Tab-separated table of C-alpha atoms in Angstrom:
chain	number	residue	atom	x	y	z
A	1	MET	CA	-9.305	-16.528	30.658
A	2	LYS	CA	-8.616	-12.930	32.214
A	3	LYS	CA	-11.615	-10.443	33.013
A	4	SER	CA	-11.094	-6.867	32.475
A	5	PHE	CA	-13.725	-4.537	34.144
A	6	PHE	CA	-14.016	-0.849	32.935
A	7	PHE	CA	-16.050	1.599	34.397
A	8	ARG	CA	-16.969	4.467	31.917
A	9	ASN	CA	-15.892	8.293	33.498
A	10	ALA	CA	-13.095	10.557	33.058
A	11	LEU	CA	-10.587	8.938	34.834
A	12	CYS	CA	-11.188	4.889	34.054
A	13	TYR	CA	-12.075	3.833	30.435
A	14	VAL	CA	-14.225	1.169	30.989
A	15	ILE	CA	-17.427	-1.132	30.398
A	16	LEU	CA	-18.729	-2.800	33.487
A	17	GLY	CA	-19.041	-6.343	33.357
A	18	PHE	CA	-17.745	-6.570	29.995
A	19	VAL	CA	-15.463	-9.396	29.350
A	20	LEU	CA	-13.073	-8.782	26.686
A	21	ALA	CA	-12.391	-12.443	24.976
A	22	ALA	CA	-10.375	-11.553	21.947
A	23	GLY	CA	-10.139	-15.051	20.763
A	24	ALA	CA	-6.692	-17.451	21.004
A	25	GLY	CA	-4.540	-17.348	17.834
A	26	CYS	CA	-5.948	-13.910	16.591
A	27	LYS	CA	-9.340	-15.104	15.920
A	28	LYS	CA	-11.618	-12.122	17.151
A	29	ASN	CA	-14.347	-13.996	18.488
A	30	HIS	CA	-15.676	-11.510	21.399
A	31	ASN	CA	-18.177	-13.417	23.518
A	32	ASN	CA	-19.710	-10.211	25.075
A	33	ASN	CA	-20.790	-7.282	22.778
A	34	PRO	CA	-20.099	-4.099	24.807
A	35	SER	CA	-22.731	-2.415	23.306
A	36	SER	CA	-25.373	-4.768	24.608
A	37	GLY	CA	-23.774	-4.385	28.513
A	38	SER	CA	-25.656	-2.864	31.549
A	39	ASN	CA	-24.079	0.454	30.399
A	40	ASN	CA	-25.808	0.708	27.258
A	41	ILE	CA	-22.626	1.311	25.214
A	42	SER	CA	-23.072	1.894	21.751
A	43	GLU	CA	-21.445	0.159	18.861
A	44	GLU	CA	-19.477	2.998	17.881
A	45	ASP	CA	-18.174	2.798	21.436
A	46	SER	CA	-17.233	-0.926	21.188
A	47	LEU	CA	-15.467	0.282	18.154
A	48	LYS	CA	-13.382	2.860	20.052
A	49	TYR	CA	-12.731	0.559	22.937
A	50	TYR	CA	-11.340	-2.128	20.651
A	51	ILE	CA	-9.007	0.183	18.833
A	52	TYR	CA	-7.823	1.645	22.570
A	53	HIS	CA	-7.044	-1.573	23.498
A	54	TYR	CA	-5.421	-3.434	20.737
A	55	MET	CA	-3.327	-0.370	20.021
A	56	LEU	CA	-2.326	0.701	23.417
A	57	VAL	CA	-3.074	-2.282	25.977
A	58	ALA	CA	-3.058	-5.735	24.342
A	59	PHE	CA	-4.175	-7.627	21.450
A	60	ASP	CA	-5.244	-10.532	23.548
A	61	ASP	CA	-6.063	-10.488	27.316
A	62	GLN	CA	-5.294	-14.071	27.686
A	63	ALA	CA	-1.637	-14.009	26.367
A	64	MET	CA	-1.360	-10.731	28.420
A	65	ALA	CA	-2.046	-12.614	31.827
A	66	TYR	CA	-0.012	-15.499	30.532
A	67	TYR	CA	2.987	-13.167	30.295
A	68	HIS	CA	1.919	-10.786	33.438
A	69	ASP	CA	2.977	-8.195	30.709
A	70	SER	CA	0.612	-5.654	28.285
A	71	LEU	CA	0.935	-6.735	24.391
A	72	PRO	CA	-0.006	-3.414	22.428
A	73	LEU	CA	-0.127	-3.748	18.852
A	74	TYR	CA	0.816	-0.153	17.945
A	75	LEU	CA	4.531	0.271	17.148
A	76	TRP	CA	4.852	3.757	18.451
A	77	TYR	CA	2.433	3.075	21.716
A	78	ARG	CA	4.967	4.093	23.826
A	79	GLN	CA	4.468	7.913	22.737
A	80	VAL	CA	1.023	7.944	23.195
A	81	PRO	CA	-0.011	9.644	26.770
A	82	THR	CA	-2.913	6.905	27.481
A	83	SER	CA	-3.931	8.483	30.555
A	84	THR	CA	-5.247	11.532	28.891
A	85	ILE	CA	-7.318	9.641	26.233
A	86	ASN	CA	-10.703	8.528	27.206
A	87	PRO	CA	-12.070	6.273	24.428
A	88	PHE	CA	-15.925	6.802	25.425
A	89	ASP	CA	-15.637	10.827	25.270
A	90	ASP	CA	-18.001	11.506	22.793
A	91	VAL	CA	-17.451	14.921	22.454
A	92	LYS	CA	-13.975	14.757	21.498
A	93	TYR	CA	-14.415	11.416	19.670
A	94	PRO	CA	-17.828	11.132	18.176
A	95	LYS	CA	-16.609	8.403	15.591
A	96	ALA	CA	-13.991	6.113	16.040
A	97	GLU	CA	-11.770	7.269	13.350
A	98	ASP	CA	-11.302	10.644	15.589
A	99	LEU	CA	-10.067	8.627	18.225
A	100	LEU	CA	-7.660	6.890	16.001
A	101	ASN	CA	-6.402	10.093	14.659
A	102	THR	CA	-5.809	11.197	18.129
A	103	ILE	CA	-3.606	8.467	18.874
A	104	ILE	CA	-1.632	8.647	15.869
A	105	SER	CA	-1.077	12.305	16.408
A	106	TYR	CA	1.649	12.053	18.961
A	107	PRO	CA	4.310	9.734	17.704
A	108	ILE	CA	7.332	12.089	16.358
A	109	ASN	CA	10.008	11.350	13.982
A	110	PRO	CA	13.269	12.114	15.599
A	111	GLN	CA	14.776	12.868	12.144
A	112	THR	CA	12.498	15.470	11.195
A	113	GLY	CA	10.426	16.530	14.621
A	114	GLY	CA	7.150	16.035	12.928
A	115	LYS	CA	4.286	13.473	12.906
A	116	ILE	CA	5.537	10.272	12.080
A	117	ASP	CA	2.389	8.106	11.489
A	118	ARG	CA	0.733	9.437	8.204
A	119	TYR	CA	-0.641	5.800	7.628
A	120	SER	CA	-2.703	4.305	10.252
A	121	PHE	CA	-6.448	3.797	9.060
A	122	LEU	CA	-9.455	2.307	9.912
A	123	ASP	CA	-11.562	0.344	6.910
A	124	ARG	CA	-15.325	-0.330	7.852
A	125	GLN	CA	-15.767	-1.925	4.407
A	126	GLY	CA	-13.293	-4.353	4.440
A	127	ALA	CA	-12.446	-3.135	1.249
A	128	VAL	CA	-8.437	-3.324	1.572
A	129	SER	CA	-8.385	-7.397	2.242
A	130	GLY	CA	-11.015	-7.783	-0.714
A	131	LEU	CA	-8.326	-6.155	-2.910
A	132	ILE	CA	-5.096	-7.167	-1.532
A	133	GLN	CA	-6.340	-10.819	-0.541
A	134	GLY	CA	-8.816	-11.322	-3.068
A	135	GLY	CA	-7.811	-8.964	-5.969
A	136	VAL	CA	-10.996	-7.493	-6.073
A	137	THR	CA	-12.294	-4.175	-6.207
A	138	GLY	CA	-15.356	-1.857	-7.318
A	139	ASP	CA	-14.610	1.554	-9.201
A	140	MET	CA	-14.788	2.934	-12.856
A	141	GLY	CA	-11.178	1.176	-13.066
A	142	PHE	CA	-9.088	4.243	-14.327
A	143	GLN	CA	-7.015	6.983	-12.705
A	144	PRO	CA	-6.661	10.688	-14.259
A	145	ALA	CA	-4.642	13.287	-13.173
A	146	TYR	CA	-4.019	17.073	-13.921
A	147	ALA	CA	-0.914	17.615	-16.099
A	148	TYR	CA	0.750	20.451	-17.685
A	149	ASP	CA	1.626	21.046	-21.283
A	150	ASN	CA	4.730	23.107	-22.467
A	151	ASN	CA	2.683	26.215	-22.276
A	152	ASN	CA	1.667	25.455	-18.516
A	153	GLN	CA	-1.850	24.952	-19.718
A	154	LEU	CA	-3.774	22.211	-17.524
A	155	HIS	CA	-4.846	19.295	-18.868
A	156	LEU	CA	-6.717	16.245	-17.406
A	157	VAL	CA	-4.933	12.859	-18.553
A	158	VAL	CA	-5.528	9.022	-17.639
A	159	LEU	CA	-2.828	7.695	-15.961
A	160	TYR	CA	-3.602	4.116	-15.724
A	161	VAL	CA	-6.650	1.520	-16.477
A	162	TYR	CA	-7.187	-1.827	-15.262
A	163	LYS	CA	-8.161	-3.795	-18.109
A	164	ASN	CA	-11.163	-5.701	-16.423
A	165	SER	CA	-12.814	-2.843	-15.570
A	166	SER	CA	-15.555	-0.655	-17.298
A	167	ALA	CA	-13.054	1.798	-18.651
A	168	GLY	CA	-10.435	-1.371	-19.541
A	169	GLN	CA	-13.218	-2.994	-21.418
A	170	GLN	CA	-13.987	-0.054	-23.439
A	171	GLY	CA	-10.176	0.453	-24.693
A	172	VAL	CA	-9.469	3.407	-22.339
A	173	GLN	CA	-5.801	3.857	-22.235
A	174	ARG	CA	-3.100	5.619	-20.669
A	175	GLY	CA	-2.563	9.172	-22.130
A	176	TRP	CA	-6.015	9.779	-23.235
A	177	GLU	CA	-7.045	13.471	-22.335
A	178	ILE	CA	-10.362	13.858	-20.686
A	179	THR	CA	-12.122	16.865	-22.467
A	180	ALA	CA	-15.427	16.569	-20.718
A	181	ILE	CA	-17.396	15.051	-18.028
A	182	ASN	CA	-21.253	14.395	-18.338
A	183	GLY	CA	-20.918	17.359	-21.317
A	184	ASN	CA	-18.958	19.566	-18.711
A	185	THR	CA	-16.278	21.069	-20.398
A	186	ASN	CA	-14.873	22.348	-17.299
A	187	ILE	CA	-12.362	19.927	-16.287
A	188	SER	CA	-10.553	22.041	-13.896
A	189	ASP	CA	-13.529	21.895	-11.666
A	190	ASN	CA	-12.174	19.327	-8.878
A	191	ASN	CA	-15.504	18.563	-7.302
A	192	LEU	CA	-16.932	17.528	-11.047
A	193	VAL	CA	-14.011	15.292	-11.467
A	194	ILE	CA	-14.078	13.564	-7.829
A	195	ASN	CA	-17.777	13.047	-7.959
A	196	ALA	CA	-17.851	11.626	-11.354
A	197	LEU	CA	-15.310	9.171	-10.577
A	198	TYR	CA	-15.713	8.348	-6.894
A	199	ASN	CA	-19.317	9.209	-6.210
A	200	SER	CA	-21.178	8.094	-8.996
A	201	PRO	CA	-22.446	4.920	-10.551
A	202	SER	CA	-21.744	5.697	-13.807
A	203	ALA	CA	-20.626	8.725	-15.857
A	204	GLN	CA	-19.999	10.318	-19.448
A	205	PHE	CA	-16.335	10.816	-20.214
A	206	THR	CA	-15.084	12.363	-23.412
A	207	PHE	CA	-11.740	11.266	-24.283
A	208	LYS	CA	-9.101	13.039	-26.720
A	209	LYS	CA	-6.650	10.462	-27.995
A	210	PRO	CA	-3.129	10.869	-28.916
A	211	ASP	CA	-3.998	10.916	-32.728
A	212	GLY	CA	-6.277	13.916	-32.246
A	213	SER	CA	-9.525	11.895	-32.507
A	214	SER	CA	-12.283	11.799	-29.850
A	215	VAL	CA	-14.607	9.221	-28.395
A	216	THR	CA	-17.556	9.971	-25.730
A	217	LEU	CA	-17.974	6.574	-23.355
A	218	THR	CA	-20.282	5.786	-20.389
A	219	ILE	CA	-18.331	4.353	-17.921
A	220	GLN	CA	-19.783	2.464	-15.039
A	221	SER	CA	-18.422	1.543	-11.393
A	222	THR	CA	-18.350	-2.164	-11.185
A	223	GLN	CA	-17.000	-4.964	-9.195
A	224	TYR	CA	-13.654	-6.651	-11.189
A	225	GLN	CA	-10.855	-8.780	-10.786
A	226	VAL	CA	-7.670	-6.474	-10.437
A	227	ASN	CA	-4.674	-7.459	-13.056
A	228	PRO	CA	-1.675	-5.205	-11.384
A	229	VAL	CA	0.424	-6.064	-14.298
A	230	LEU	CA	-0.497	-3.353	-16.656
A	231	PHE	CA	2.163	-4.032	-19.230
A	232	ASP	CA	4.955	-5.991	-19.882
A	233	THR	CA	7.537	-6.432	-22.892
A	234	VAL	CA	11.167	-7.338	-23.639
A	235	TYR	CA	13.600	-4.768	-25.682
A	236	THR	CA	16.446	-5.320	-27.492
A	237	LEU	CA	18.744	-2.187	-27.368
A	238	SER	CA	21.347	-1.081	-29.894
A	239	ASN	CA	24.508	-2.673	-28.189
A	240	GLY	CA	22.497	-6.177	-28.137
A	241	LYS	CA	21.217	-5.898	-24.672
A	242	LYS	CA	17.918	-7.643	-23.591
A	243	VAL	CA	15.597	-5.499	-21.224
A	244	GLY	CA	12.677	-6.856	-19.446
A	245	TYR	CA	10.011	-4.218	-18.592
A	246	PHE	CA	6.574	-4.507	-16.645
A	247	VAL	CA	4.683	-2.164	-14.945
A	248	PHE	CA	3.447	-3.390	-11.519
A	249	ASN	CA	0.411	-1.377	-10.071
A	250	GLN	CA	-0.723	-3.239	-7.266
A	251	PHE	CA	0.909	-5.718	-4.702
A	252	VAL	CA	-2.227	-8.038	-4.686
A	253	SER	CA	-1.462	-11.447	-2.864
A	254	ILE	CA	0.091	-14.094	-4.818
A	255	TYR	CA	-2.278	-16.564	-2.716
A	256	ASP	CA	-5.760	-16.168	-1.451
A	257	SER	CA	-7.147	-16.853	2.035
A	258	ASN	CA	-7.556	-20.374	0.999
A	259	ASN	CA	-3.835	-20.376	-0.053
A	260	GLN	CA	-4.840	-20.972	-3.709
A	261	PRO	CA	-2.645	-19.108	-6.526
A	262	THR	CA	-4.346	-15.811	-7.621
A	263	GLU	CA	-4.266	-14.085	-10.780
A	264	THR	CA	-1.526	-11.896	-9.681
A	265	LYS	CA	0.860	-14.920	-9.473
A	266	ASN	CA	-0.048	-16.235	-12.717
A	267	GLU	CA	0.614	-13.086	-14.490
A	268	LEU	CA	3.736	-12.665	-12.425
A	269	ASP	CA	4.981	-16.045	-13.608
A	270	ALA	CA	4.199	-15.428	-17.202
A	271	VAL	CA	6.227	-12.137	-16.805
A	272	PHE	CA	9.225	-13.803	-15.385
A	273	LYS	CA	9.161	-16.869	-17.786
A	274	MET	CA	9.048	-14.243	-20.885
A	275	PHE	CA	12.304	-12.669	-19.325
A	276	ALA	CA	13.862	-15.988	-18.746
A	277	ASP	CA	13.017	-17.352	-22.265
A	278	SER	CA	14.364	-13.834	-23.928
A	279	GLY	CA	17.705	-14.104	-21.768
A	280	VAL	CA	17.118	-10.714	-20.066
A	281	THR	CA	20.199	-8.909	-18.293
A	282	THR	CA	18.293	-5.945	-17.028
A	283	VAL	CA	14.905	-5.788	-15.486
A	284	ILE	CA	12.575	-2.376	-15.304
A	285	MET	CA	9.857	-2.639	-12.723
A	286	ASP	CA	7.717	0.351	-13.462
A	287	GLU	CA	6.292	1.213	-9.861
A	288	ARG	CA	5.143	4.831	-10.628
A	289	TYR	CA	1.479	4.457	-9.088
A	290	ASN	CA	1.907	1.544	-6.988
A	291	GLY	CA	0.615	1.987	-3.669
A	292	GLY	CA	1.934	-1.245	-2.385
A	293	GLY	CA	0.019	-4.127	-0.777
A	294	ALA	CA	0.823	-7.829	0.469
A	295	VAL	CA	4.675	-8.141	1.846
A	296	GLN	CA	4.356	-11.527	0.247
A	297	THR	CA	4.117	-10.372	-3.040
A	298	ALA	CA	6.920	-8.211	-2.605
A	299	GLU	CA	9.175	-11.481	-1.454
A	300	TYR	CA	8.094	-13.446	-4.605
A	301	ILE	CA	9.499	-10.660	-6.425
A	302	ASP	CA	12.579	-10.122	-4.874
A	303	ASN	CA	12.932	-13.485	-4.924
A	304	LYS	CA	12.696	-13.594	-8.624
A	305	LEU	CA	15.159	-10.719	-9.328
A	306	ALA	CA	17.817	-11.306	-6.707
A	307	PRO	CA	21.125	-13.463	-7.815
A	308	ALA	CA	22.100	-16.845	-6.731
A	309	ALA	CA	24.536	-15.217	-3.958
A	310	ALA	CA	21.839	-13.977	-2.005
A	311	ASN	CA	19.946	-17.431	-1.630
A	312	GLY	CA	19.450	-18.291	2.107
A	313	LYS	CA	20.696	-14.941	3.424
A	314	ALA	CA	18.812	-12.083	5.087
A	315	MET	CA	15.990	-10.358	2.639
A	316	TYR	CA	14.787	-8.230	5.317
A	317	SER	CA	13.665	-8.163	9.006
A	318	TYR	CA	10.718	-6.686	11.226
A	319	VAL	CA	11.110	-4.547	14.004
A	320	TYR	CA	8.234	-4.320	16.496
A	321	ASN	CA	7.510	-2.494	19.648
A	322	ASP	CA	9.404	-3.485	23.031
A	323	ARG	CA	6.475	-5.742	24.269
A	324	LEU	CA	6.039	-7.803	21.140
A	325	THR	CA	9.610	-8.064	20.250
A	326	ALA	CA	10.208	-9.318	23.644
A	327	HIS	CA	7.838	-12.421	23.138
A	328	ALA	CA	7.847	-12.462	19.350
A	329	THR	CA	9.299	-15.813	19.427
A	330	ASP	CA	6.619	-17.396	21.428
A	331	LEU	CA	4.021	-15.435	19.542
A	332	GLN	CA	5.263	-16.986	16.299
A	333	LEU	CA	5.674	-13.467	15.056
A	334	PRO	CA	8.179	-13.345	11.806
A	335	ILE	CA	11.654	-11.759	12.572
A	336	THR	CA	13.613	-12.204	9.618
A	337	ILE	CA	12.763	-13.108	6.190
A	338	ASN	CA	15.445	-15.192	4.101
A	339	TYR	CA	15.870	-15.228	0.284
A	340	GLN	CA	14.694	-18.496	-1.271
A	341	ASN	CA	15.048	-20.339	-4.583
A	342	THR	CA	16.927	-16.924	-6.141
A	343	GLY	CA	19.240	-16.862	-9.181
A	344	SER	CA	16.264	-17.180	-11.916
A	345	PHE	CA	18.333	-14.467	-13.809
A	346	ASN	CA	21.693	-13.289	-14.000
A	347	LEU	CA	21.109	-9.544	-14.025
A	348	GLU	CA	23.572	-6.738	-14.265
A	349	HIS	CA	21.306	-4.014	-13.096
A	350	VAL	CA	17.626	-3.645	-12.059
A	351	PHE	CA	16.289	-0.495	-12.364
A	352	PHE	CA	12.696	0.856	-10.548
A	353	ILE	CA	10.652	4.095	-12.287
A	354	VAL	CA	9.315	5.563	-9.251
A	355	SER	CA	7.378	8.678	-7.873
A	356	HIS	CA	6.213	9.753	-4.802
A	357	ASN	CA	3.199	7.641	-5.534
A	358	THR	CA	5.498	4.782	-5.063
A	359	VAL	CA	4.624	3.582	-1.693
A	360	SER	CA	5.200	0.918	0.904
A	361	ALA	CA	5.604	-2.708	-0.354
A	362	SER	CA	7.015	-0.975	-3.450
A	363	GLU	CA	9.862	0.492	-1.650
A	364	LEU	CA	10.376	-2.627	0.315
A	365	THR	CA	10.765	-4.200	-2.904
A	366	ILE	CA	13.805	-2.160	-3.821
A	367	ASN	CA	14.881	-1.709	-0.332
A	368	ASN	CA	15.346	-5.583	0.038
A	369	LEU	CA	17.621	-5.848	-2.999
A	370	LYS	CA	20.052	-2.902	-2.391
A	371	PRO	CA	22.375	-5.075	-0.406
A	372	TYR	CA	22.957	-7.681	-3.243
A	373	MET	CA	23.045	-6.119	-6.469
A	374	ASP	CA	23.188	-2.968	-8.539
A	375	VAL	CA	19.559	-1.263	-7.886
A	376	GLN	CA	18.804	2.115	-9.962
A	377	LEU	CA	15.813	4.547	-9.292
A	378	VAL	CA	14.368	6.799	-12.026
A	379	GLY	CA	11.733	9.292	-11.533
A	380	ASP	CA	10.999	11.420	-8.256
A	381	THR	CA	11.425	10.705	-4.592
A	382	THR	CA	9.193	7.916	-3.443
A	383	TYR	CA	6.391	8.272	-0.695
A	384	GLY	CA	8.385	7.187	2.445
A	385	LYS	CA	6.700	4.286	3.972
A	386	PRO	CA	8.890	1.568	5.588
A	387	VAL	CA	6.478	0.265	8.176
A	388	GLY	CA	3.325	-1.877	7.957
A	389	PHE	CA	0.044	-3.470	9.260
A	390	PHE	CA	-0.953	-6.681	10.301
A	391	GLY	CA	-4.802	-5.795	9.082
A	392	TRP	CA	-6.801	-6.607	12.497
A	393	PRO	CA	-10.233	-7.463	12.257
A	394	ILE	CA	-12.309	-6.020	15.093
A	395	GLN	CA	-15.441	-8.362	15.180
A	396	TYR	CA	-17.774	-9.462	18.165
A	397	ASP	CA	-20.627	-11.353	19.065
A	398	SER	CA	-24.315	-9.849	19.377
A	399	ALA	CA	-27.126	-12.338	20.031
A	400	GLY	CA	-25.208	-15.001	19.055
A	401	GLN	CA	-24.628	-13.231	15.560
A	402	GLN	CA	-20.948	-12.308	14.780
A	403	ILE	CA	-20.420	-8.749	13.743
A	404	HIS	CA	-17.402	-7.294	11.572
A	405	ALA	CA	-17.280	-3.571	12.997
A	406	ALA	CA	-13.895	-2.864	10.747
A	407	ASP	CA	-10.563	-4.054	9.914
A	408	LEU	CA	-7.698	-1.908	11.952
A	409	TYR	CA	-4.849	-0.607	10.043
A	410	SER	CA	-2.362	0.848	12.589
A	411	VAL	CA	1.346	0.389	11.985
A	412	ASN	CA	2.507	-2.564	13.576
A	413	PHE	CA	5.993	-2.977	12.609
A	414	GLN	CA	8.804	-1.531	10.612
A	415	THR	CA	11.276	-3.492	8.221
A	416	LYS	CA	14.883	-3.065	7.649
A	417	ASN	CA	17.142	-4.862	4.874
A	418	ALA	CA	19.868	-6.999	5.355
A	419	ALA	CA	22.323	-3.880	5.756
A	420	GLY	CA	20.043	-2.694	8.481
A	421	TYR	CA	18.572	0.096	6.837
A	422	GLY	CA	14.996	0.888	6.754
A	423	ASP	CA	14.466	4.584	7.758
A	424	TYR	CA	13.564	6.190	4.765
A	425	PHE	CA	10.642	7.936	6.151
A	426	THR	CA	11.101	10.973	3.844
A	427	GLY	CA	11.401	8.685	0.821
A	428	MET	CA	13.989	7.156	-1.659
A	429	VAL	CA	15.859	9.554	-3.688
A	430	PRO	CA	16.261	8.516	-7.498
A	431	ASN	CA	19.664	8.443	-8.997
A	432	LYS	CA	17.983	10.225	-11.858
A	433	LEU	CA	15.292	12.825	-11.555
A	434	GLU	CA	12.858	12.541	-14.283
A	435	TYR	CA	9.231	13.964	-14.732
A	436	ASP	CA	6.239	11.946	-15.337
A	437	TYR	CA	5.421	12.571	-18.885
A	438	ILE	CA	2.101	11.058	-19.354
A	439	GLY	CA	1.703	11.774	-23.293
A	440	TYR	CA	3.070	8.252	-23.805
A	441	ASN	CA	1.232	4.955	-23.399
A	442	TRP	CA	2.800	2.357	-21.386
A	443	GLY	CA	6.002	0.780	-23.022
A	444	ASP	CA	6.424	3.537	-25.528
A	445	PRO	CA	10.331	3.542	-25.862
A	446	ASN	CA	9.902	7.398	-25.884
A	447	ASP	CA	8.957	7.459	-22.593
A	448	PRO	CA	11.438	9.791	-20.712
A	449	ASN	CA	11.720	7.439	-18.023
A	450	LEU	CA	12.380	4.715	-20.340
A	451	GLN	CA	14.815	7.042	-22.426
A	452	ASP	CA	16.908	7.555	-19.268
A	453	VAL	CA	17.553	3.580	-18.413
A	454	PHE	CA	18.587	2.898	-22.125
A	455	ASN	CA	20.613	5.630	-21.973
A	456	TYR	CA	22.524	4.460	-19.347
A	457	LEU	CA	22.795	0.774	-20.460
A	458	THR	CA	24.393	2.071	-23.786
A	459	THR	CA	26.515	4.739	-22.618
A	460	GLY	CA	27.168	4.268	-18.865
A	461	SER	CA	25.449	7.736	-17.680
A	462	TYR	CA	22.357	9.252	-17.347
A	463	ARG	CA	20.870	12.044	-19.792
A	464	THR	CA	21.284	15.647	-18.380
A	465	THR	CA	19.504	17.494	-20.992
A	466	SER	CA	16.299	15.208	-21.321
A	467	THR	CA	13.978	18.102	-19.680
A	468	ALA	CA	14.996	20.450	-22.118
A	469	ARG	CA	14.576	18.428	-24.977
A	470	LEU	CA	11.082	17.386	-23.876
A	471	ALA	CA	10.021	20.789	-23.192
A	472	SER	CA	9.902	21.641	-26.754
A	473	GLN	CA	7.401	18.854	-27.357
A	474	ALA	CA	3.610	19.942	-27.309
A	475	GLN	CA	1.979	16.740	-26.821
A	476	GLN	CA	3.588	16.073	-23.709
A	477	TYR	CA	1.914	16.194	-20.162
A	478	ARG	CA	3.822	16.537	-17.117
A	479	VAL	CA	1.818	15.370	-14.019
A	480	ILE	CA	0.889	17.502	-11.158
A	481	GLN	CA	1.652	15.121	-8.293
A	482	GLY	CA	-1.093	15.096	-5.878
A	483	SER	CA	-3.502	17.062	-8.283
A	484	LEU	CA	-6.219	14.205	-7.632
A	485	PRO	CA	-6.738	11.616	-4.698
A	486	LEU	CA	-5.494	8.165	-6.150
A	487	LYS	CA	-8.064	5.484	-5.032
A	488	ARG	CA	-5.980	2.744	-3.996
A	489	PHE	CA	-4.697	1.162	-0.774
A	490	GLU	CA	-1.353	2.411	0.230
A	491	GLY	CA	0.656	0.780	2.402
A	492	MET	CA	2.226	-2.835	3.111
A	493	VAL	CA	0.268	-5.652	4.834
A	494	ASP	CA	1.209	-8.983	6.713
A	495	TYR	CA	-1.848	-11.083	6.839
A	496	ARG	CA	0.107	-14.290	7.406
A	497	ALA	CA	1.759	-12.503	10.599
A	498	ALA	CA	-1.475	-11.965	12.428
A	499	GLY	CA	-2.472	-15.520	11.343
A	500	LEU	CA	0.650	-16.596	13.107
A	501	PHE	CA	0.027	-15.650	16.640
A	502	LYS	CA	0.383	-18.296	18.896
A	503	PRO	CA	-2.981	-19.356	20.793
A	504	TYR	CA	-2.846	-19.562	24.343
A	505	LEU	CA	-4.504	-21.321	27.200
A	506	ARG	CA	-7.133	-22.808	24.918
């Protein structure tokens, strides 16, 4: 095994006598904890070291020695001036997040001249893997946002609810307005809302329902199984066309870490069976608030929606940095993913309802289908994230006990569809721009976004007067984008890829 010796000073970034043993095959079994070395390196410094080394030097020293080449994980490592970064500079980088934020501040988007990496982050709690791989999260289970009525008066309205959560179990619905929190009616106070939602074990919310009645509920922050299919149905239009519609809110993996089908797969299978039994010729996938998740789930959905002619052809390809690209085959990294078992439906169109909160794996699902079928977007411009993560655990041994420090989500790859397109860093522009009015519950055929699709399917074109028509309806609330943070994972992650790295020199 290759040993890397580092001296802590301004010129070298090092730990004396530290042996980096990033276990073969991506098993992070570090035989020595830098925090226990002779230089008394802290656990925080250990974490900073691993971030620096994995992103900018090598994911595995054995593999690096084998190839006589550096093997950094970070997609844009070449744009980072490593000689100016000392990961042990506690003044510049008191926390590991400070170092990470410095590293990701350097890569520039050549299209815009601005910072390109607004995605990489550190997960110290392992919450992302728990959600995406296990389908489990912990919160109150509903997400509100601020919205304006037709008189530009401010309201706080529920965007979505997970049925297994405390809010879902008590019947909270999309479109309910929050009029008081713990008895306080000053709902325009952001701190009041955020503290109640994200920083409290429980809180009391007063809701006004669409029928004008009110209810006060005590909602608790609990652990629950996420059900990403929030709604599904089949519509029959005036011209007899059958349209399948479903709301998908998070790309939870279809298989867990033991390769067993998850509840997400069961839900998707039930939806697609209903569509098949109903003979749908159009599918609408509502991804308005979907922050992404597992690429395998995106692949699964695309295989269901794609035409038979796509079978065996390229779905999308991975783009890595030059070092990983040079050794991708030997490392067994995925390069091109092909369609398989397509043709479940003979679709004339597939529509996606999107917004600026449509991120990453959601966008991947759309981009993959575009070379093979008519894909239409209704709503607002998407977030713009054609890159993803391996989800890299940082672990080491201390006195015979394995310590899980954090999971590193640094950008490791970009994706491109079969036509070679994948540079939507500024988002995907919809075919029909439409506001997100949240006075309607899921599936209500009067939802303006659904009305746009229905009009297209019955007349061949989108409406041009919908906004003016809806402005007269006082009960409608138009979402203010970004008015509250959405508590969710944003990105696409391929845990499978990290597990495929080939072991070396065992």
